[in-house]
CSV table of N, CA and C in Angstrom, one decimal:
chain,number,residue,atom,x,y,z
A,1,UNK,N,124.1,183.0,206.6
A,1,UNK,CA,125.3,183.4,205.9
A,1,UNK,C,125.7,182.2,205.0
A,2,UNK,N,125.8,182.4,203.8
A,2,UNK,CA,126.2,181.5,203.0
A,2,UNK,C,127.7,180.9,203.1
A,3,UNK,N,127.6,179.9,202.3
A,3,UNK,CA,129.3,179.5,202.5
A,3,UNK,C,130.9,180.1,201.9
A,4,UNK,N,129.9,180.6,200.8
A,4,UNK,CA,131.1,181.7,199.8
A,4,UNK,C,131.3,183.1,200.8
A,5,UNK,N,130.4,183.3,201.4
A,5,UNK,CA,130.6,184.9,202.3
A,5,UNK,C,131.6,184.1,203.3
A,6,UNK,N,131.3,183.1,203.9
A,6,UNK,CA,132.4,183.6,205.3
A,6,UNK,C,133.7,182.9,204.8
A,7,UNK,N,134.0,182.0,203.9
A,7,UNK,CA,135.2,182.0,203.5
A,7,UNK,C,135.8,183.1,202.3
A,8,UNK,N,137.5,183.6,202.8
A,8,UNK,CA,137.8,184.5,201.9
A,8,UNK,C,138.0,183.3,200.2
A,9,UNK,N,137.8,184.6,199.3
A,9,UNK,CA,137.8,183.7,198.2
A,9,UNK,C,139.6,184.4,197.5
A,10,UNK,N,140.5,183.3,197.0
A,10,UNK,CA,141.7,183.5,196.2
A,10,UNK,C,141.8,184.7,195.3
A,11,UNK,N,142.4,185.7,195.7
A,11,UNK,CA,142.8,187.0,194.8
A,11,UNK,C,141.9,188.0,195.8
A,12,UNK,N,141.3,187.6,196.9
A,12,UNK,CA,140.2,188.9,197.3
A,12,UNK,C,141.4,188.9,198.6
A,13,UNK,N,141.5,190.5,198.9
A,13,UNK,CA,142.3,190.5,200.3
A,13,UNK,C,141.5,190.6,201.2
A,14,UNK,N,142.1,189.9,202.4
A,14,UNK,CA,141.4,189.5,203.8
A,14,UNK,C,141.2,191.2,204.9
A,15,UNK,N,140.2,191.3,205.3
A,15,UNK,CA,140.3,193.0,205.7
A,15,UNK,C,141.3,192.7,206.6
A,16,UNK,N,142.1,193.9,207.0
A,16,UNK,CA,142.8,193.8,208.1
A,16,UNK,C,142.2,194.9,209.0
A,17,UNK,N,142.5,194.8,210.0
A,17,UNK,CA,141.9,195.5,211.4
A,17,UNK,C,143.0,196.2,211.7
A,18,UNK,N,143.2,197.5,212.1
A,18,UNK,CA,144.3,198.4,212.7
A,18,UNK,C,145.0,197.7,213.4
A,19,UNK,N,144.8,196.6,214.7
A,19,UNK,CA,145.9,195.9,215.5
A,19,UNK,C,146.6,194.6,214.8
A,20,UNK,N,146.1,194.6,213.6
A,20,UNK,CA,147.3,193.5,212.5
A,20,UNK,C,148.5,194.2,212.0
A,21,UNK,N,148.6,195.6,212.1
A,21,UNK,CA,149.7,195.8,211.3
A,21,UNK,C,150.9,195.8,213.0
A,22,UNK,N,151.7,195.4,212.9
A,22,UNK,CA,153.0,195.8,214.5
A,22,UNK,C,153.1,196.9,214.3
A,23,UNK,N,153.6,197.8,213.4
A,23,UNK,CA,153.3,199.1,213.7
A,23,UNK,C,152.6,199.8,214.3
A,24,UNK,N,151.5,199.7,214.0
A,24,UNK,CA,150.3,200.2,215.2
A,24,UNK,C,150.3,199.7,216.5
A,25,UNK,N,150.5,198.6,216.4
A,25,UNK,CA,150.4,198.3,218.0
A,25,UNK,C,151.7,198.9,218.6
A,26,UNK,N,152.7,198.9,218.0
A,26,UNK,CA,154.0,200.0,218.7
A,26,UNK,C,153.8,201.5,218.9
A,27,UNK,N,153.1,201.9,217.5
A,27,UNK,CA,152.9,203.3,218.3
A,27,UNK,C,151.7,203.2,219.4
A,28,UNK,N,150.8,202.6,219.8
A,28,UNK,CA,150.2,202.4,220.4
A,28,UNK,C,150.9,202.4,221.8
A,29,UNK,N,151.6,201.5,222.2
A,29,UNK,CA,152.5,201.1,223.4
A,29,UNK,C,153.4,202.4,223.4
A,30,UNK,N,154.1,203.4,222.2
A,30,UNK,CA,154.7,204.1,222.4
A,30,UNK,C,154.0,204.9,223.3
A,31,UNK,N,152.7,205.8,222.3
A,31,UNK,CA,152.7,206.7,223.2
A,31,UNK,C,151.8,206.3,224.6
A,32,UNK,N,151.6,205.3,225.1
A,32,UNK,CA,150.8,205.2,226.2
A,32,UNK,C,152.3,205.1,227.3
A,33,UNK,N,153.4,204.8,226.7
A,33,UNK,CA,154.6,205.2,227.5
A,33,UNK,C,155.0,206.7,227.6
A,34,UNK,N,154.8,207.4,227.2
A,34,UNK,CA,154.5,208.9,226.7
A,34,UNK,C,153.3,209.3,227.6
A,35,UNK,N,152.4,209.0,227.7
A,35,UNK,CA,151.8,209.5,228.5
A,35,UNK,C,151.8,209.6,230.0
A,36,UNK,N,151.9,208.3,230.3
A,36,UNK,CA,152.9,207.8,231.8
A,36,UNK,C,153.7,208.5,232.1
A,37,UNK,N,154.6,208.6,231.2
A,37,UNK,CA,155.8,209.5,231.7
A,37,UNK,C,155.5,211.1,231.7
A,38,UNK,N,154.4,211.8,231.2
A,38,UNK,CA,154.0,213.2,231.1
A,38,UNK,C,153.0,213.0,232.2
A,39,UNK,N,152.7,212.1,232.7
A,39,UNK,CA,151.5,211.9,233.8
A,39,UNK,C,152.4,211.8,235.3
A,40,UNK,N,153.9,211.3,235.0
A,40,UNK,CA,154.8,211.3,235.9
A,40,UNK,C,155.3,212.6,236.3
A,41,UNK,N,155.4,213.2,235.4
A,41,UNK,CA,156.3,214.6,235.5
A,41,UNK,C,155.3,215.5,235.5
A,42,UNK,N,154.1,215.4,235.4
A,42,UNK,CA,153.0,215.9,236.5
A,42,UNK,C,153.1,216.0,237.5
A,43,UNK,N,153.7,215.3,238.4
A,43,UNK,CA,153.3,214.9,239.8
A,43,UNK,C,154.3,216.2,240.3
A,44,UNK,N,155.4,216.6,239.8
A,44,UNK,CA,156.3,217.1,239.8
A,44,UNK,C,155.7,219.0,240.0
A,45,UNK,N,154.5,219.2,239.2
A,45,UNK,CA,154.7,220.2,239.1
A,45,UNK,C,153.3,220.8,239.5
A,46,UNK,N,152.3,219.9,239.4
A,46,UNK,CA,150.6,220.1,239.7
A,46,UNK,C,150.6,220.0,241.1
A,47,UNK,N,149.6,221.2,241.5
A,47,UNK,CA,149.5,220.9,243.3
A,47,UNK,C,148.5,219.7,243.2
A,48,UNK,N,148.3,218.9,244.0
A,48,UNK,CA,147.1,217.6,244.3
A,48,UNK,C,146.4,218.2,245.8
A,49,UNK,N,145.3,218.3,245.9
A,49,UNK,CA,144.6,218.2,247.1
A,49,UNK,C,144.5,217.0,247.5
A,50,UNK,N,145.4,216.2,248.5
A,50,UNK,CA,145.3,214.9,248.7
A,50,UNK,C,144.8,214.5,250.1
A,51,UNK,N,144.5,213.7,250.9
A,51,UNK,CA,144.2,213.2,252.4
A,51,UNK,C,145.1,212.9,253.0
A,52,UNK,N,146.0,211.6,251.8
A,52,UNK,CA,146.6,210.7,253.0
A,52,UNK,C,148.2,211.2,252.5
A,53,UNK,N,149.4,211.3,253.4
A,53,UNK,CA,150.1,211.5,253.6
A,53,UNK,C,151.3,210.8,252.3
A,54,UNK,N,150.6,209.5,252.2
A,54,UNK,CA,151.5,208.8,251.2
A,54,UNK,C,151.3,209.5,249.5
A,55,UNK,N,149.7,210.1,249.6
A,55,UNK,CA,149.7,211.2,248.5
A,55,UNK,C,150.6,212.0,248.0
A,56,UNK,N,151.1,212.4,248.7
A,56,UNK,CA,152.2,213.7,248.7
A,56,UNK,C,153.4,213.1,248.2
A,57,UNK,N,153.8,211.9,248.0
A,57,UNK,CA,155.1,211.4,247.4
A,57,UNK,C,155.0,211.6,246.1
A,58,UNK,N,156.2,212.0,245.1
A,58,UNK,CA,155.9,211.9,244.0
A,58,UNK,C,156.0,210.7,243.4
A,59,UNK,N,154.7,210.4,242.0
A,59,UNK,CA,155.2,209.3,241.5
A,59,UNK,C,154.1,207.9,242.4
A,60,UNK,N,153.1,208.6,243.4
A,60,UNK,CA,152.5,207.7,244.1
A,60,UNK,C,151.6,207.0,243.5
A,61,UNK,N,151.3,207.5,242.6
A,61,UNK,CA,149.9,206.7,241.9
A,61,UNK,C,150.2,205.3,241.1
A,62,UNK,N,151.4,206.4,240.3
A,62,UNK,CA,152.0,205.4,239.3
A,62,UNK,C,152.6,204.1,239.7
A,63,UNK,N,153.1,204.5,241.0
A,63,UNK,CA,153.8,203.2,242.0
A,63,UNK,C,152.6,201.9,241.9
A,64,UNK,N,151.5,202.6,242.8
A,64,UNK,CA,150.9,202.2,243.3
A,64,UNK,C,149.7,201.6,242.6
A,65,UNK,N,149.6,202.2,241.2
A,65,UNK,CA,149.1,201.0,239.9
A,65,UNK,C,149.9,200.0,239.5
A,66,UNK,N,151.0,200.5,239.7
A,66,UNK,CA,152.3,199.3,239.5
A,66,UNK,C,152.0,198.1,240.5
A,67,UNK,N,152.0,198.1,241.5
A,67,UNK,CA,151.6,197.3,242.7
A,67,UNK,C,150.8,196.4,242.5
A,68,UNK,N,149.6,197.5,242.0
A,68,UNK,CA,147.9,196.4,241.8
A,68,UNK,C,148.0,195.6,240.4
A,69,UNK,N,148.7,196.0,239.6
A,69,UNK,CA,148.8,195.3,238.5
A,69,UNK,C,149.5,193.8,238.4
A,70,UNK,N,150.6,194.2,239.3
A,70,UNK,CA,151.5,193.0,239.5
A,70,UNK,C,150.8,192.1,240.5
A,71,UNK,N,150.1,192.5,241.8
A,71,UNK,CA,149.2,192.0,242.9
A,71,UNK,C,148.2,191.0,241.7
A,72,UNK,N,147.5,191.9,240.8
A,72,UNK,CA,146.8,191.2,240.1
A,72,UNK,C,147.3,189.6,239.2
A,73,UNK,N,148.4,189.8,238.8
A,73,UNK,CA,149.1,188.8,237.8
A,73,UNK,C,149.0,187.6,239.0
A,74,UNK,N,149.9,188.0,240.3
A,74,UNK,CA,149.8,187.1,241.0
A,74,UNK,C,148.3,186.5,241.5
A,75,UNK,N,147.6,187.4,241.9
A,75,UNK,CA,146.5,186.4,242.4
A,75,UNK,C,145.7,185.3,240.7
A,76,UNK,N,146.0,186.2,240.1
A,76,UNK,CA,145.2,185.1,238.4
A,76,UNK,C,146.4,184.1,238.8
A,77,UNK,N,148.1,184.0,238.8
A,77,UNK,CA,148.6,182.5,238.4
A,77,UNK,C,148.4,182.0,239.6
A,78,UNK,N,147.9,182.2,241.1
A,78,UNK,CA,147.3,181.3,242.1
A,78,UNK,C,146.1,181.2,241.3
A,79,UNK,N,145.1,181.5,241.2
A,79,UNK,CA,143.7,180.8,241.2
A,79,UNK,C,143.7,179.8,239.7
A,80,UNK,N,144.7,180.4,238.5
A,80,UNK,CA,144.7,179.1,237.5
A,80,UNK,C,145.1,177.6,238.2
A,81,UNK,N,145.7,177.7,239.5
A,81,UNK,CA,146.0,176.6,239.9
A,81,UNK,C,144.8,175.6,240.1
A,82,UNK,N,143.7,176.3,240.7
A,82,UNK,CA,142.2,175.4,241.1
A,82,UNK,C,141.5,175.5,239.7
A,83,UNK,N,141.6,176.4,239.0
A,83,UNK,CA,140.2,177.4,237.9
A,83,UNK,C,140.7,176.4,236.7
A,84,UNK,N,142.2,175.8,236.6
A,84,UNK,CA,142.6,175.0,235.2
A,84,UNK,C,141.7,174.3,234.6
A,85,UNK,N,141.5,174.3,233.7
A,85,UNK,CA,141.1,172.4,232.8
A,85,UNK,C,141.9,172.4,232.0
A,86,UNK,N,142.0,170.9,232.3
A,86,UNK,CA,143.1,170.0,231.2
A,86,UNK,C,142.4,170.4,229.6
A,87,UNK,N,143.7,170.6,228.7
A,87,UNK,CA,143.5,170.6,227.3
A,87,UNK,C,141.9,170.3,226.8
A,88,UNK,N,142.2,168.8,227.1
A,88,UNK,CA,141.3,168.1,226.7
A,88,UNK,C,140.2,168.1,227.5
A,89,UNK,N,139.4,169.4,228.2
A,89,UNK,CA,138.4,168.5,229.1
A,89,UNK,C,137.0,169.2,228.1
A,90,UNK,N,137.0,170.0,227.2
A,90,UNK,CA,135.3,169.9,226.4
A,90,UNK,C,135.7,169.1,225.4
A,91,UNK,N,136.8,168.1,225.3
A,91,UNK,CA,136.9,166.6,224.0
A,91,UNK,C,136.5,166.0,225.1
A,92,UNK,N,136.6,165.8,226.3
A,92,UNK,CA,136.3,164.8,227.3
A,92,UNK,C,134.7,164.6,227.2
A,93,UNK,N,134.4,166.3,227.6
A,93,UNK,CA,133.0,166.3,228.0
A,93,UNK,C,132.4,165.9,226.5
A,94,UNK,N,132.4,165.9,225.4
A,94,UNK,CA,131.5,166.1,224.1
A,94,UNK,C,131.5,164.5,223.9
A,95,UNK,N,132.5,163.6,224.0
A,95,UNK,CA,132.8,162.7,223.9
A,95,UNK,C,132.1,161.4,225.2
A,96,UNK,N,131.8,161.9,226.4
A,96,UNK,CA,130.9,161.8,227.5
A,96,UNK,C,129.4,161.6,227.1
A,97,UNK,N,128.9,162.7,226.3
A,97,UNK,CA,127.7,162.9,225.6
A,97,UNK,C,127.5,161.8,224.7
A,98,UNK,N,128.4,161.5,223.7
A,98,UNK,CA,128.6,161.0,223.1
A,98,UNK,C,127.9,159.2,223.6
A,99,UNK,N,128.6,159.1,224.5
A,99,UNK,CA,128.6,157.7,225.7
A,99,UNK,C,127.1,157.9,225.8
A,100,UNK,N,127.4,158.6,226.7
A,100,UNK,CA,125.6,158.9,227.3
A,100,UNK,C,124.5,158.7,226.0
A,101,UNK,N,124.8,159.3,225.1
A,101,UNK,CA,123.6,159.1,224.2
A,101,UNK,C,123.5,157.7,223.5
A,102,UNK,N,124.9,157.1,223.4
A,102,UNK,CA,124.7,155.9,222.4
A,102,UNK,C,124.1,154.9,223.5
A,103,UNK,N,124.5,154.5,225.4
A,103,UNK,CA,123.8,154.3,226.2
A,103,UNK,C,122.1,154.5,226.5
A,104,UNK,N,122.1,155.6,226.4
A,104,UNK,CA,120.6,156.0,226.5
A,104,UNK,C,119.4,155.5,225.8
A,105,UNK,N,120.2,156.9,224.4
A,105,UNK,CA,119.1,157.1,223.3
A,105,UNK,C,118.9,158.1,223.2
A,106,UNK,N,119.4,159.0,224.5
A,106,UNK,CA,118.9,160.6,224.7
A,106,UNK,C,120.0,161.3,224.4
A,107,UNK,N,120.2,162.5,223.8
A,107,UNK,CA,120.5,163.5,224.1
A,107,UNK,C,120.8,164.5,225.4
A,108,UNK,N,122.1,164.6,225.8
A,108,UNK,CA,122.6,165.4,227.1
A,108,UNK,C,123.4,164.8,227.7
A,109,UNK,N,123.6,165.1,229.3
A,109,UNK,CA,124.5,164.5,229.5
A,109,UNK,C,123.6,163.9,230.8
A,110,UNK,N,124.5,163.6,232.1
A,110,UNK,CA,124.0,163.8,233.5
A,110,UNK,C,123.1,164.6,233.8
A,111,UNK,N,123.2,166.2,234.0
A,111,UNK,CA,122.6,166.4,234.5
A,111,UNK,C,121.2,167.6,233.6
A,112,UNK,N,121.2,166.3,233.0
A,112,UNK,CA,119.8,166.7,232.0
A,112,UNK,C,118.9,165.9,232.4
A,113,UNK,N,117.7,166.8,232.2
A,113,UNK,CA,116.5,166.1,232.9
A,113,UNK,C,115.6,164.9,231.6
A,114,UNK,N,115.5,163.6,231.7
A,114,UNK,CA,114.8,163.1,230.8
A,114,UNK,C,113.4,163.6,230.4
């Protein structure tokens, strides 16, 4: 790819993508709240062939996506606690390379094989 293709050039408009305009993304969010709520008032009126007892409550599903979603948030902001790297850690590592090679002579880091 040449260098005039990937930069936009002055007076040419930049494409936009459906999720650039907020509008879209609101009606988007609209109706998926719209559908929730017509998927709620479902529960209301559709028989379910269910198993378990807690099936039968209305509104169970929805609860109970509610649940795993939030279960979810929490288990990601526990594991960012170990999973983190600092800002700086591929300036750290590139900058390591860096060391290593002006040391060496070689290209890589540790655990590259000479």
């Amino acid at each position: 790819m040449t260098k005039e293709k990937a930069m936009p050039q002055k007076g040419r408009q930049e494409e936009k993508y459906f999720f650039d305009k907020p509008e879209n993304v609101r009606r988007v969010i609209h109706s998926l709240v719209v559908i929730c709520v017509l998927l709620f008032a479902l529960d209301f009126v559709l028989h379910r062939h269910s198993s378990h007892p807690w099936e039968h409550m209305p509104g169970f599903y929805a609860f109970y996506g509610f649940i795993g979603c939030v279960l979810l948030v929490i288990i990601a902001k526990w594991m960012r606690m170990f999973l983190k790297r600092p800002p700086d850690y591929y300036l750290k590592e590139k900058q390591g390379d860096k060391i290593n090679t002006e040391q060496t002579g070689k290209a890589g880091g540790k655990d590259v094989a000479p």
